[in-house]
mmCIF file of C-alpha atoms in Angstrom:
data_model
loop_
_atom_site.group_PDB
_atom_site.id
_atom_site.type_symbol
_atom_site.label_atom_id
_atom_site.label_comp_id
_atom_site.label_asym_id
_atom_site.label_seq_id
_atom_site.Cartn_x
_atom_site.Cartn_y
_atom_site.Cartn_z
ATOM 1 C CA MET A 1 72.084 105.141 104.364
ATOM 2 C CA ASN A 2 75.682 106.081 105.070
ATOM 3 C CA ILE A 3 75.825 109.473 106.801
ATOM 4 C CA ASN A 4 79.476 109.784 105.796
ATOM 5 C CA ASP A 5 78.296 110.310 102.225
ATOM 6 C CA TYR A 6 77.024 113.720 103.366
ATOM 7 C CA LEU A 7 80.201 114.798 105.146
ATOM 8 C CA ALA A 8 83.351 116.147 103.551
ATOM 9 C CA GLU A 9 86.189 113.646 103.581
ATOM 10 C CA LYS A 10 89.521 114.767 105.028
ATOM 11 C CA ASP A 11 91.351 114.950 101.687
ATOM 12 C CA GLU A 12 88.355 115.858 99.521
ATOM 13 C CA LYS A 13 88.843 118.681 97.001
ATOM 14 C CA PRO A 14 86.060 121.152 96.094
ATOM 15 C CA PHE A 15 85.099 119.550 92.787
ATOM 16 C CA ASP A 16 85.501 115.894 93.713
ATOM 17 C CA ARG A 17 81.714 115.754 94.118
ATOM 18 C CA ILE A 18 79.279 118.088 92.372
ATOM 19 C CA PRO A 19 75.642 117.350 93.348
ATOM 20 C CA CYS A 20 73.164 117.824 90.538
ATOM 21 C CA ASP A 21 70.678 119.556 92.855
ATOM 22 C CA GLY A 22 73.151 122.001 94.435
ATOM 23 C CA GLY A 23 73.479 119.887 97.570
ATOM 24 C CA PHE A 24 73.600 121.914 100.761
ATOM 25 C CA CYS A 25 73.724 125.156 98.783
ATOM 26 C CA SER A 26 69.943 124.805 98.929
ATOM 27 C CA ILE A 27 69.900 125.731 102.640
ATOM 28 C CA PHE A 28 69.986 129.335 101.427
ATOM 29 C CA ARG A 29 66.574 130.614 100.408
ATOM 30 C CA THR A 30 67.804 134.054 99.305
ATOM 31 C CA ILE A 31 71.065 134.591 97.411
ATOM 32 C CA ALA A 32 72.519 137.662 95.692
ATOM 33 C CA CYS A 33 75.018 137.397 92.843
ATOM 34 C CA VAL A 34 77.241 140.492 92.771
ATOM 35 C CA GLY A 35 79.132 140.573 89.503
ATOM 36 C CA ASP A 36 79.769 141.659 85.940
ATOM 37 C CA SER A 37 78.736 140.297 82.534
ATOM 38 C CA LEU A 38 79.808 136.755 83.384
ATOM 39 C CA SER A 39 77.335 136.851 86.293
ATOM 40 C CA SER A 40 74.587 138.264 84.075
ATOM 41 C CA GLY A 41 74.190 135.564 81.455
ATOM 42 C CA GLU A 42 75.660 137.928 78.885
ATOM 43 C CA PHE A 43 75.707 136.727 75.297
ATOM 44 C CA GLU A 44 77.722 138.189 72.465
ATOM 45 C CA SER A 45 76.096 138.620 69.061
ATOM 46 C CA MET A 46 77.686 139.525 65.734
ATOM 47 C CA ASP A 47 75.876 140.794 62.643
ATOM 48 C CA GLU A 48 76.791 140.073 59.041
ATOM 49 C CA ASN A 49 79.164 143.059 59.029
ATOM 50 C CA GLY A 50 81.111 141.892 62.051
ATOM 51 C CA ASN A 51 79.520 144.370 64.481
ATOM 52 C CA LYS A 52 79.230 142.917 67.967
ATOM 53 C CA GLY A 53 76.415 143.313 70.454
ATOM 54 C CA TYR A 54 76.344 142.441 74.138
ATOM 55 C CA HIS A 55 73.164 141.292 75.862
ATOM 56 C CA ASP A 56 72.561 140.595 79.573
ATOM 57 C CA MET A 57 70.112 137.680 79.461
ATOM 58 C CA TYR A 58 69.631 137.016 83.154
ATOM 59 C CA GLU A 59 67.552 133.880 82.788
ATOM 60 C CA TYR A 60 70.703 132.241 81.384
ATOM 61 C CA SER A 61 72.973 133.467 84.198
ATOM 62 C CA TRP A 62 74.600 130.923 86.490
ATOM 63 C CA GLY A 63 72.721 132.571 89.357
ATOM 64 C CA GLN A 64 69.360 131.742 87.820
ATOM 65 C CA TYR A 65 70.469 128.209 87.039
ATOM 66 C CA ILE A 66 71.315 127.901 90.750
ATOM 67 C CA ALA A 67 67.858 129.310 91.544
ATOM 68 C CA ARG A 68 66.170 126.638 89.459
ATOM 69 C CA MET A 69 68.531 123.962 90.791
ATOM 70 C CA THR A 70 67.924 124.725 94.475
ATOM 71 C CA GLY A 71 64.537 126.470 94.501
ATOM 72 C CA ALA A 72 66.095 129.563 96.105
ATOM 73 C CA LYS A 73 65.287 133.182 95.295
ATOM 74 C CA VAL A 74 68.401 134.487 93.524
ATOM 75 C CA TYR A 75 68.989 138.141 92.662
ATOM 76 C CA ASN A 76 71.239 139.272 89.830
ATOM 77 C CA PHE A 77 73.036 142.269 91.301
ATOM 78 C CA SER A 78 75.166 142.397 88.184
ATOM 79 C CA SER A 79 75.553 143.872 84.715
ATOM 80 C CA GLY A 80 77.966 143.880 81.816
ATOM 81 C CA GLY A 81 81.063 145.986 82.446
ATOM 82 C CA MET A 82 80.590 146.143 86.230
ATOM 83 C CA ASN A 83 83.580 146.775 88.463
ATOM 84 C CA ALA A 84 83.932 147.140 92.220
ATOM 85 C CA ALA A 85 83.979 150.946 92.317
ATOM 86 C CA GLY A 86 81.038 151.253 89.939
ATOM 87 C CA TYR A 87 79.008 148.878 92.070
ATOM 88 C CA GLU A 88 79.805 150.464 95.424
ATOM 89 C CA GLU A 89 79.580 154.096 94.308
ATOM 90 C CA ARG A 90 76.675 154.076 91.848
ATOM 91 C CA SER A 91 75.095 150.877 90.597
ATOM 92 C CA ALA A 92 73.980 149.405 93.926
ATOM 93 C CA ARG A 93 72.337 152.679 94.888
ATOM 94 C CA ASP A 94 70.752 153.341 91.491
ATOM 95 C CA ASN A 95 69.359 149.808 91.170
ATOM 96 C CA GLY A 96 68.212 149.320 94.765
ATOM 97 C CA TYR A 97 70.785 146.657 95.610
ATOM 98 C CA TRP A 98 71.114 148.044 99.154
ATOM 99 C CA ASP A 99 67.335 148.008 99.703
ATOM 100 C CA THR A 100 66.308 146.173 102.852
ATOM 101 C CA ASP A 101 63.627 144.185 101.034
ATOM 102 C CA LYS A 102 66.398 142.615 98.911
ATOM 103 C CA LEU A 103 68.701 141.580 101.753
ATOM 104 C CA CYS A 104 69.887 137.988 101.413
ATOM 105 C CA GLN A 105 71.223 135.130 103.473
ATOM 106 C CA ALA A 106 74.159 134.664 101.107
ATOM 107 C CA TYR A 107 76.154 136.887 98.749
ATOM 108 C CA ILE A 108 78.222 135.379 95.951
ATOM 109 C CA MET A 109 80.697 138.012 94.789
ATOM 110 C CA ALA A 110 82.274 137.576 91.350
ATOM 111 C CA LEU A 111 83.963 140.866 90.522
ATOM 112 C CA GLY A 112 87.476 141.486 89.265
ATOM 113 C CA VAL A 113 87.740 140.946 85.509
ATOM 114 C CA ASN A 114 86.911 144.537 84.615
ATOM 115 C CA ASP A 115 89.027 145.829 87.490
ATOM 116 C CA ILE A 116 92.150 143.723 87.189
ATOM 117 C CA ILE A 117 92.222 142.433 83.606
ATOM 118 C CA ASN A 118 90.636 145.465 81.943
ATOM 119 C CA ASN A 119 92.386 147.890 84.299
ATOM 120 C CA ALA A 120 89.415 149.774 85.727
ATOM 121 C CA LEU A 121 91.191 150.025 89.092
ATOM 122 C CA PRO A 122 94.568 149.075 90.537
ATOM 123 C CA LEU A 123 94.419 145.856 92.542
ATOM 124 C CA GLY A 124 95.587 147.316 95.843
ATOM 125 C CA SER A 125 95.851 145.255 98.989
ATOM 126 C CA ILE A 126 94.215 144.628 102.329
ATOM 127 C CA ASP A 127 96.107 147.685 103.591
ATOM 128 C CA ASP A 128 93.650 149.784 101.559
ATOM 129 C CA VAL A 129 90.771 148.708 103.816
ATOM 130 C CA CYS A 130 89.660 150.579 106.921
ATOM 131 C CA PHE A 131 87.781 147.894 108.817
ATOM 132 C CA GLU A 132 86.191 150.440 111.143
ATOM 133 C CA ASP A 133 84.829 152.768 108.414
ATOM 134 C CA TYR A 134 84.394 151.659 104.798
ATOM 135 C CA THR A 135 84.151 155.285 103.624
ATOM 136 C CA LYS A 136 87.875 155.582 104.384
ATOM 137 C CA ASN A 137 88.857 152.700 102.115
ATOM 138 C CA LYS A 138 91.210 153.596 99.276
ATOM 139 C CA ARG A 139 89.882 153.648 95.726
ATOM 140 C CA THR A 140 91.482 150.384 94.641
ATOM 141 C CA PHE A 141 89.867 147.081 93.808
ATOM 142 C CA ALA A 142 90.673 145.789 97.292
ATOM 143 C CA GLY A 143 89.273 148.914 98.946
ATOM 144 C CA LYS A 144 86.062 149.062 96.945
ATOM 145 C CA TYR A 145 85.446 145.315 96.966
ATOM 146 C CA ALA A 146 85.843 145.289 100.741
ATOM 147 C CA ALA A 147 83.483 148.262 101.020
ATOM 148 C CA ILE A 148 80.759 146.236 99.298
ATOM 149 C CA ILE A 149 81.156 143.475 101.875
ATOM 150 C CA GLN A 150 81.262 145.993 104.725
ATOM 151 C CA ARG A 151 78.086 147.727 103.608
ATOM 152 C CA TYR A 152 76.158 144.471 103.304
ATOM 153 C CA LYS A 153 77.461 143.373 106.700
ATOM 154 C CA LEU A 154 76.028 146.520 108.247
ATOM 155 C CA LEU A 155 72.652 145.689 106.687
ATOM 156 C CA GLN A 156 72.706 141.907 107.199
ATOM 157 C CA PRO A 157 75.319 141.099 109.875
ATOM 158 C CA GLU A 158 75.015 137.302 109.828
ATOM 159 C CA ALA A 159 74.947 136.853 106.041
ATOM 160 C CA LYS A 160 77.432 134.468 104.430
ATOM 161 C CA PHE A 161 79.816 135.757 101.757
ATOM 162 C CA PHE A 162 81.408 133.653 99.017
ATOM 163 C CA LEU A 163 84.234 135.396 97.146
ATOM 164 C CA VAL A 164 84.860 133.959 93.678
ATOM 165 C CA THR A 165 88.362 133.997 92.201
ATOM 166 C CA MET A 166 88.939 134.282 88.463
ATOM 167 C CA PRO A 167 89.734 130.987 86.683
ATOM 168 C CA ARG A 168 93.092 130.295 85.079
ATOM 169 C CA GLU A 169 93.676 130.888 81.395
ATOM 170 C CA GLU A 170 96.492 129.880 79.094
ATOM 171 C CA GLU A 171 97.960 133.409 79.064
ATOM 172 C CA VAL A 172 100.805 133.811 81.557
ATOM 173 C CA GLU A 173 100.345 137.591 81.976
ATOM 174 C CA THR A 174 96.687 137.447 82.891
ATOM 175 C CA ASN A 175 97.275 134.469 85.173
ATOM 176 C CA GLY A 176 99.669 136.557 87.225
ATOM 177 C CA LYS A 177 96.946 139.143 87.704
ATOM 178 C CA ARG A 178 94.391 136.442 88.468
ATOM 179 C CA ALA A 179 96.621 134.868 91.102
ATOM 180 C CA ALA A 180 97.173 138.277 92.738
ATOM 181 C CA HIS A 181 93.405 138.868 92.718
ATOM 182 C CA ALA A 182 92.877 135.505 94.423
ATOM 183 C CA GLY A 183 95.435 136.478 97.066
ATOM 184 C CA VAL A 184 93.471 139.627 97.919
ATOM 185 C CA LEU A 185 90.248 137.614 98.267
ATOM 186 C CA TYR A 186 91.912 135.191 100.656
ATOM 187 C CA ASP A 187 93.251 138.120 102.682
ATOM 188 C CA LEU A 188 89.756 139.600 102.946
ATOM 189 C CA ALA A 189 88.189 136.262 103.843
ATOM 190 C CA GLY A 190 90.718 136.007 106.641
ATOM 191 C CA LYS A 191 89.599 139.346 108.064
ATOM 192 C CA PHE A 192 85.805 139.101 107.724
ATOM 193 C CA ASN A 193 83.722 136.548 109.572
ATOM 194 C CA ASN A 194 81.252 134.375 107.653
ATOM 195 C CA THR A 195 83.359 134.819 104.522
ATOM 196 C CA TYR A 196 84.726 132.049 102.284
ATOM 197 C CA VAL A 197 86.645 131.778 99.009
ATOM 198 C CA ILE A 198 85.373 129.889 95.973
ATOM 199 C CA ASP A 199 88.756 129.280 94.371
ATOM 200 C CA LEU A 200 88.191 128.640 90.674
ATOM 201 C CA TYR A 201 91.780 129.695 90.006
ATOM 202 C CA LYS A 202 93.226 126.816 92.024
ATOM 203 C CA TYR A 203 90.616 124.105 91.648
ATOM 204 C CA GLY A 204 88.612 124.934 88.523
ATOM 205 C CA PRO A 205 89.341 123.939 84.924
ATOM 206 C CA VAL A 206 91.769 125.974 82.821
ATOM 207 C CA TYR A 207 89.827 128.192 80.448
ATOM 208 C CA ASP A 208 92.001 127.313 77.477
ATOM 209 C CA GLU A 209 91.243 126.997 73.777
ATOM 210 C CA GLU A 210 89.580 123.610 74.196
ATOM 211 C CA PHE A 211 87.383 124.862 77.046
ATOM 212 C CA ARG A 212 86.381 127.955 75.094
ATOM 213 C CA SER A 213 85.526 125.936 71.989
ATOM 214 C CA ARG A 214 82.937 124.077 74.058
ATOM 215 C CA PHE A 215 81.622 126.630 76.514
ATOM 216 C CA TYR A 216 82.114 130.089 74.960
ATOM 217 C CA LEU A 217 80.408 132.111 72.237
ATOM 218 C CA GLY A 218 82.842 134.879 71.309
ATOM 219 C CA GLY A 219 84.247 136.534 74.424
ATOM 220 C CA HIS A 220 81.494 135.356 76.772
ATOM 221 C CA MET A 221 80.058 132.006 77.748
ATOM 222 C CA ASN A 222 77.381 130.121 75.889
ATOM 223 C CA ALA A 223 74.411 128.607 77.702
ATOM 224 C CA MET A 224 76.299 125.393 78.479
ATOM 225 C CA GLY A 225 79.095 127.450 80.018
ATOM 226 C CA TYR A 226 76.694 129.212 82.366
ATOM 227 C CA VAL A 227 75.149 125.891 83.406
ATOM 228 C CA LEU A 228 78.632 124.490 84.088
ATOM 229 C CA THR A 229 79.492 127.580 86.153
ATOM 230 C CA ALA A 230 76.294 127.168 88.183
ATOM 231 C CA LYS A 231 77.190 123.554 88.931
ATOM 232 C CA MET A 232 80.718 124.527 89.983
ATOM 233 C CA ILE A 233 79.666 127.389 92.255
ATOM 234 C CA ALA A 234 76.771 125.530 93.881
ATOM 235 C CA GLY A 235 78.961 122.444 94.254
ATOM 236 C CA TYR A 236 81.748 124.483 95.835
ATOM 237 C CA ILE A 237 79.310 126.047 98.322
ATOM 238 C CA ASP A 238 78.035 122.553 99.141
ATOM 239 C CA TYR A 239 81.655 121.528 99.801
ATOM 240 C CA ILE A 240 82.280 124.555 102.049
ATOM 241 C CA ILE A 241 79.154 123.786 104.068
ATOM 242 C CA ARG A 242 80.085 120.113 104.447
ATOM 243 C CA LYS A 243 83.603 121.111 105.570
ATOM 244 C CA ASN A 244 82.286 123.687 108.055
ATOM 245 C CA PRO A 245 78.850 122.478 109.188
ATOM 246 C CA ASP A 246 78.899 124.395 112.478
ATOM 247 C CA ASP A 247 79.128 127.678 110.552
ATOM 248 C CA PHE A 248 75.830 127.063 108.784
ATOM 249 C CA LYS A 249 73.522 125.623 111.458
ATOM 250 C CA GLN A 250 71.633 128.884 111.926
ATOM 251 C CA VAL A 251 71.169 129.999 108.322
ATOM 252 C CA PRO A 252 67.344 130.152 108.695
ATOM 253 C CA PHE A 253 67.744 132.837 111.387
ATOM 254 C CA ILE A 254 69.806 135.174 109.167
ATOM 255 C CA GLY A 255 67.876 138.424 108.900
ATOM 256 C CA SER A 256 65.433 137.487 111.657
ATOM 257 C CA LYS A 257 65.229 138.520 115.311
ATOM 258 C CA TYR A 258 65.975 134.951 116.400
ATOM 259 C CA TRP A 259 69.206 133.158 117.269
ATOM 260 C CA TYR A 260 70.204 130.029 119.144
ATOM 261 C CA HIS A 261 72.771 131.493 121.520
ATOM 262 C CA GLY A 262 75.677 129.390 122.656
ATOM 263 C CA VAL A 263 76.304 128.069 119.137
ATOM 264 C CA LYS A 264 78.976 129.454 116.809
ATOM 265 C CA ARG A 265 77.824 132.467 114.824
#
């Protein structure tokens, strides 16, 4: 056995190795996926008259594929059309996403398409965030997205947060918005502890016509696309853990009264 096979190499990129079992992502036994339709296993149907239907089929979501891959309990805190303000102001409350019996060791946050691409909210910046009081955040994507993190941190202080950027597409206009969205996530990760970026924009495949022909059904992914997304996200988390092993030594104590003091939190 070569222990170096389980450590991140100096020049390794996030998708150089994607373990089929989720790798060290499996250290988390409870995970919440905060997102929109693309986090909900949403499928698009079309009847014989061209009328479309949209169906959140959670068992096909990338979160549930990660659950089956790693054996973890994974919650879908997501639904079609979700945006950051809707989640923070209404949906989380109405669906019990803040409930203490659903607190998790890790939160994977994949919001932004409905905010930035579909213009639900202006992007904003880190200047819209009051780090002392989330209720004073401005009503922008940055302000509301940060408020979600802040509220979960009050409930589960040692939880790990993974902020997912939007992947690149072939359209120049949307890529500009996606790059700006990624910039905000990096700014937030730099301010919050225990917070990391899963950068699909920089390291993931381009979601171009060829990609969509294989992994999409209409405007949403097909089942193969959700499996691929699960592999990418779990593999990226495995990479983050291997690059920062000291950050994850005490994951089993998250949410408990125990801690091994003297070791990095």
